[in-house]
Tab-separated table of C-alpha atoms in Angstrom:
chain	number	residue	atom	x	y	z
M	1	MET	CA	-9.421	-8.129	167.519
M	2	ALA	CA	-11.282	-9.996	164.757
M	3	GLN	CA	-14.787	-11.129	165.738
M	4	ARG	CA	-15.711	-14.684	165.134
M	5	VAL	CA	-18.687	-15.176	162.927
M	6	LEU	CA	-20.912	-17.761	164.614
M	7	PRO	CA	-22.741	-20.474	162.383
M	8	LEU	CA	-26.158	-20.163	161.420
M	9	PRO	CA	-28.417	-22.388	163.611
M	10	ALA	CA	-29.999	-25.293	161.388
M	11	ALA	CA	-33.137	-25.248	159.749
M	12	ARG	CA	-35.598	-27.472	161.224
M	13	LEU	CA	-39.147	-29.069	160.978
M	14	GLY	CA	-41.793	-28.364	163.596
M	15	ARG	CA	-43.257	-31.352	164.742
M	16	ALA	CA	-46.150	-32.970	162.361
M	17	VAL	CA	-49.295	-31.793	163.012
M	18	LEU	CA	-51.862	-34.204	162.981
M	19	THR	CA	-55.619	-34.858	164.312
M	20	ALA	CA	-57.684	-37.754	165.770
M	21	GLY	CA	-58.901	-40.160	163.296
M	22	ALA	CA	-55.776	-39.319	160.967
M	23	ALA	CA	-54.536	-42.253	158.736
M	24	THR	CA	-51.713	-44.221	160.102
M	25	GLU	CA	-49.426	-44.072	156.705
M	26	VAL	CA	-48.510	-40.428	155.606
M	27	SER	CA	-49.287	-39.950	152.024
M	28	GLY	CA	-48.672	-36.194	151.388
M	29	VAL	CA	-46.854	-33.415	153.110
M	30	VAL	CA	-47.823	-29.427	153.511
M	31	LEU	CA	-44.435	-27.622	154.493
M	32	LEU	CA	-45.696	-24.321	156.088
M	33	LEU	CA	-43.455	-21.523	155.261
M	34	PRO	CA	-43.746	-18.424	157.833
M	35	ASP	CA	-43.485	-14.759	156.822
M	36	GLY	CA	-40.521	-12.946	157.822
M	37	GLU	CA	-38.114	-9.810	156.996
M	38	THR	CA	-36.067	-8.551	154.443
M	39	ASP	CA	-32.711	-8.578	156.005
M	40	SER	CA	-32.150	-10.156	159.440
M	41	ARG	CA	-29.712	-12.599	160.811
M	42	ARG	CA	-31.595	-12.998	163.920
M	43	ARG	CA	-33.270	-16.356	164.881
M	44	PRO	CA	-36.793	-16.471	163.635
M	45	SER	CA	-39.788	-15.243	166.258
M	46	THR	CA	-41.464	-17.932	167.973
M	47	LEU	CA	-44.552	-15.944	167.097
M	48	SER	CA	-44.102	-16.472	163.366
M	49	TYR	CA	-44.155	-20.221	164.179
M	50	ALA	CA	-47.261	-20.312	166.405
M	51	ALA	CA	-49.152	-18.090	164.190
M	52	GLN	CA	-49.129	-20.798	161.522
M	53	LEU	CA	-50.618	-23.557	163.916
M	54	PRO	CA	-54.233	-22.898	163.485
M	55	PHE	CA	-53.821	-23.026	159.895
M	56	ALA	CA	-51.979	-26.164	159.944
M	57	ARG	CA	-54.459	-27.782	162.370
M	58	THR	CA	-57.158	-26.855	159.902
M	59	LEU	CA	-55.394	-28.582	156.879
M	60	ALA	CA	-54.425	-31.716	158.966
M	61	ARG	CA	-58.390	-32.041	159.968
M	62	THR	CA	-59.538	-31.734	156.519
M	63	GLY	CA	-56.985	-33.945	154.980
M	64	ARG	CA	-56.807	-36.754	157.769
M	65	ALA	CA	-58.533	-39.071	155.590
M	66	ASP	CA	-56.100	-39.040	153.003
M	67	GLY	CA	-52.956	-39.257	155.320
M	68	LEU	CA	-51.882	-35.756	155.123
M	69	ALA	CA	-49.266	-34.386	157.361
M	70	VAL	CA	-48.365	-30.687	157.800
M	71	HIS	CA	-45.086	-29.231	159.107
M	72	VAL	CA	-44.088	-25.745	160.088
M	73	VAL	CA	-40.745	-25.122	158.745
M	74	ARG	CA	-38.391	-22.942	161.140
M	75	TYR	CA	-35.972	-21.336	159.391
M	76	ARG	CA	-32.274	-20.631	160.123
M	77	THR	CA	-32.905	-16.910	160.131
M	78	ARG	CA	-35.886	-14.573	160.089
M	79	GLY	CA	-34.383	-12.591	156.954
M	80	TRP	CA	-34.657	-13.097	153.191
M	81	ASN	CA	-31.132	-11.718	153.101
M	82	ASP	CA	-28.767	-11.631	150.278
M	83	GLY	CA	-28.734	-15.782	149.878
M	84	ALA	CA	-32.625	-16.362	149.818
M	85	ASP	CA	-32.140	-18.316	153.018
M	86	PRO	CA	-35.780	-19.094	153.236
M	87	ALA	CA	-36.152	-20.662	149.967
M	88	ALA	CA	-32.777	-22.759	150.796
M	89	ASP	CA	-34.685	-23.825	153.924
M	90	ALA	CA	-37.508	-24.748	152.049
M	91	LEU	CA	-35.463	-27.131	149.737
M	92	TRP	CA	-33.757	-28.547	152.647
M	93	ALA	CA	-37.400	-29.281	154.393
M	94	ALA	CA	-38.523	-31.082	150.991
M	95	ASP	CA	-35.230	-33.230	151.400
M	96	GLU	CA	-36.189	-34.231	155.098
M	97	VAL	CA	-39.718	-35.124	154.026
M	98	VAL	CA	-38.220	-37.551	151.551
M	99	ARG	CA	-35.755	-38.777	154.250
M	100	ARG	CA	-38.659	-39.367	156.737
M	101	TYR	CA	-41.572	-40.381	154.654
M	102	GLY	CA	-40.281	-41.443	151.295
M	103	ASP	CA	-41.493	-40.603	147.862
M	104	ILE	CA	-44.741	-38.599	148.478
M	105	PRO	CA	-45.922	-35.418	147.181
M	106	VAL	CA	-45.235	-32.253	148.823
M	107	CYS	CA	-47.138	-28.773	148.736
M	108	LEU	CA	-45.127	-25.624	149.659
M	109	ALA	CA	-47.379	-23.244	151.189
M	110	GLY	CA	-46.081	-20.027	152.473
M	111	HIS	CA	-47.407	-16.330	153.415
M	112	GLY	CA	-45.617	-13.260	152.411
M	113	MET	CA	-41.948	-13.925	152.673
M	114	GLY	CA	-42.652	-17.319	152.888
M	115	GLY	CA	-44.693	-17.414	149.813
M	116	ARG	CA	-41.610	-15.994	147.759
M	117	ALA	CA	-39.753	-19.220	149.343
M	118	ALA	CA	-42.590	-21.354	148.143
M	119	LEU	CA	-42.191	-20.222	144.521
M	120	ARG	CA	-38.355	-20.400	144.296
M	121	GLY	CA	-38.286	-23.866	146.098
M	122	ALA	CA	-40.835	-25.411	143.583
M	123	GLY	CA	-38.205	-26.914	141.492
M	124	HIS	CA	-37.620	-29.526	144.134
M	125	PRO	CA	-38.368	-32.999	142.560
M	126	ALA	CA	-40.874	-34.196	145.710
M	127	VAL	CA	-42.834	-30.683	145.237
M	128	ASN	CA	-46.027	-31.306	143.187
M	129	SER	CA	-47.755	-27.687	144.154
M	130	VAL	CA	-47.066	-24.250	145.623
M	131	LEU	CA	-49.662	-22.123	147.460
M	132	ALA	CA	-48.325	-18.563	147.917
M	133	MET	CA	-50.554	-16.304	149.934
M	134	ALA	CA	-49.669	-12.370	149.768
M	135	PRO	CA	-46.298	-13.643	148.088
M	136	TRP	CA	-43.626	-10.879	148.852
M	137	LEU	CA	-42.009	-10.120	145.375
M	138	PRO	CA	-40.016	-7.178	145.270
M	139	GLU	CA	-39.206	-5.422	142.203
M	140	GLY	CA	-35.558	-5.878	141.119
M	141	ALA	CA	-33.124	-5.709	138.273
M	142	GLU	CA	-33.955	-9.213	137.446
M	143	PRO	CA	-37.672	-10.540	137.333
M	144	GLU	CA	-38.350	-13.155	139.828
M	145	PRO	CA	-37.760	-16.703	138.341
M	146	VAL	CA	-40.636	-18.908	137.276
M	147	LYS	CA	-38.938	-21.827	135.432
M	148	GLN	CA	-38.982	-23.843	138.583
M	149	LEU	CA	-42.697	-23.823	138.621
M	150	ALA	CA	-43.175	-26.112	135.596
M	151	GLY	CA	-45.146	-28.973	136.080
M	152	ARG	CA	-46.427	-27.834	139.191
M	153	ARG	CA	-49.768	-27.018	140.320
M	154	VAL	CA	-49.482	-23.225	141.410
M	155	LEU	CA	-52.078	-21.014	143.395
M	156	ILE	CA	-51.651	-17.552	144.082
M	157	VAL	CA	-54.084	-15.902	146.629
M	158	HIS	CA	-53.674	-12.015	147.323
M	159	GLY	CA	-55.605	-9.419	148.875
M	160	THR	CA	-56.684	-6.324	146.740
M	161	ASN	CA	-55.812	-3.939	149.623
M	162	ASP	CA	-52.511	-5.357	150.558
M	163	ALA	CA	-50.173	-2.570	151.707
M	164	ARG	CA	-47.225	-4.640	152.320
M	165	THR	CA	-46.739	-6.505	149.591
M	166	ASP	CA	-48.044	-5.328	145.915
M	167	PRO	CA	-50.826	-7.547	144.413
M	168	GLU	CA	-49.968	-6.382	141.099
M	169	LEU	CA	-46.572	-7.899	141.328
M	170	SER	CA	-47.751	-11.201	142.221
M	171	TYR	CA	-50.292	-10.945	139.000
M	172	ARG	CA	-47.273	-10.122	136.649
M	173	LEU	CA	-45.462	-13.427	138.094
M	174	ALA	CA	-48.918	-15.261	137.470
M	175	GLU	CA	-48.942	-13.960	134.059
M	176	ARG	CA	-45.397	-15.077	133.228
M	177	ALA	CA	-45.614	-18.553	134.985
M	178	LYS	CA	-48.704	-19.112	132.831
M	179	LYS	CA	-47.246	-18.965	129.563
M	180	SER	CA	-45.255	-21.954	130.069
M	181	ASN	CA	-47.304	-23.746	133.055
M	182	ARG	CA	-51.156	-23.946	132.174
M	183	ASP	CA	-51.677	-25.074	135.967
M	184	THR	CA	-51.214	-21.628	137.242
M	185	CYS	CA	-54.107	-19.658	138.752
M	186	ARG	CA	-54.316	-16.754	141.117
M	187	PHE	CA	-57.436	-15.439	143.387
M	188	GLU	CA	-58.169	-11.746	144.311
M	189	VAL	CA	-59.527	-11.271	147.959
M	190	HIS	CA	-61.300	-7.990	147.447
M	191	SER	CA	-60.796	-5.476	150.252
M	192	ASP	CA	-58.720	-7.751	152.255
M	193	GLY	CA	-55.217	-6.865	153.353
M	194	HIS	CA	-51.947	-8.614	153.686
M	195	ALA	CA	-52.830	-11.137	156.484
M	196	LEU	CA	-56.047	-12.010	154.551
M	197	ARG	CA	-57.989	-12.155	157.892
M	198	GLN	CA	-61.205	-10.368	156.578
M	199	HIS	CA	-62.292	-13.428	154.366
M	200	ARG	CA	-60.069	-16.090	156.384
M	201	ALA	CA	-62.821	-18.730	156.277
M	202	GLU	CA	-62.851	-18.547	152.354
M	203	VAL	CA	-58.895	-18.542	152.126
M	204	VAL	CA	-58.750	-21.632	154.168
M	205	ALA	CA	-61.269	-23.302	152.685
M	206	LEU	CA	-59.633	-22.266	148.835
M	207	ALA	CA	-56.259	-23.554	150.111
M	208	ALA	CA	-57.573	-27.140	151.490
M	209	ASP	CA	-59.467	-27.559	148.259
M	210	PHE	CA	-56.205	-26.722	146.374
M	211	ILE	CA	-54.120	-29.038	148.592
M	212	GLY	CA	-56.492	-31.898	148.426
M	213	GLY	CA	-56.817	-31.930	144.797
M	214	SER	CA	-52.891	-31.451	144.243
M	215	LEU	CA	-51.597	-33.932	146.598
M	216	PHE	CA	-54.437	-36.558	146.505
M	217	ALA	CA	-56.174	-35.986	143.060
M	218	ARG	CA	-59.522	-35.067	144.402
M	219	SER	CA	-61.559	-33.114	142.400
M	220	TYR	CA	-60.911	-29.532	142.802
M	221	ALA	CA	-64.158	-27.173	143.333
M	222	ARG	CA	-65.811	-25.749	140.227
M	223	PRO	CA	-63.973	-22.170	141.014
M	224	VAL	CA	-60.643	-23.580	141.353
M	225	ALA	CA	-60.927	-25.943	138.290
M	226	ASP	CA	-62.093	-23.090	136.314
M	227	ALA	CA	-59.361	-20.943	137.229
M	228	PHE	CA	-56.826	-23.462	136.254
M	229	ALA	CA	-58.804	-23.668	132.818
M	230	ALA	CA	-59.428	-20.084	131.989
M	231	PRO	CA	-56.589	-18.082	129.957
M	232	PRO	CA	-55.387	-14.945	131.508
M	233	PRO	CA	-56.423	-12.473	132.595
M	234	LEU	CA	-59.637	-14.384	133.918
M	235	GLY	CA	-57.815	-17.231	135.399
M	236	LEU	CA	-55.169	-14.884	137.263
M	237	ARG	CA	-57.723	-12.227	138.470
M	238	MET	CA	-60.396	-14.834	139.750
M	239	PRO	CA	-62.151	-13.336	142.867
M	240	LEU	CA	-62.903	-15.285	145.806
M	241	ALA	CA	-66.370	-15.496	146.334
M	242	ALA	CA	-67.970	-14.800	149.794
M	243	GLY	CA	-69.285	-17.930	151.190
M	244	PHE	CA	-66.609	-20.195	149.181
M	245	GLY	CA	-65.998	-22.304	152.234
M	246	ARG	CA	-69.735	-22.819	153.163
M	247	SER	CA	-70.227	-23.995	149.393
M	248	LEU	CA	-67.936	-26.637	150.155
M	249	ARG	CA	-69.523	-28.172	153.027
M	250	HIS	CA	-72.634	-28.586	151.491
């Protein structure tokens, strides 16, 4: 007897993360794309969603005066699978932002597998920027595409001691992307691992500065502006300095 194949559940946007004092009109959106697994048709873990909420709240708080809304994307499945499922979910989420909020800029921000999905989904017309943290970029017969990054601001952040995703592969992707897209930069977090916990405050401050500059045309902090302007390899192996977050608050 043949088994019936059940349809995949639909992707969803989590409730918008907003903070007290936020602008009444949404002027820009960050879509957070969680990490996942290589192959799995299981529904995503609620833990992967919950793990993004502290980051989402921080971003919403720093962008509240600009009208920033942050959504965590709930994938259909927890795996990348053969069809790049999370990348397709990121494109759906960008469509949903346009449907809900209209023609406003979107930043795709992902970690691990979510970082790869963010890079892949950059070609959506509403996306003007991509933040990929410790992106999972496995080596394969075909190199990871970069054409879709043209015209977008792209920031990659990777720990030098990442044992799960190879930081050298994110450097190679950034190097290829930089050839056709000057607005590509990459920061290395020395001695940090895949979760980027050791220098979390600096990573979050870097992300908030990048998002504010990309979505709302704020001035970038000097290290970010210098990284965009610098030719390879400097602009792609920029160290994330200790105290970056403190320097932004003073």
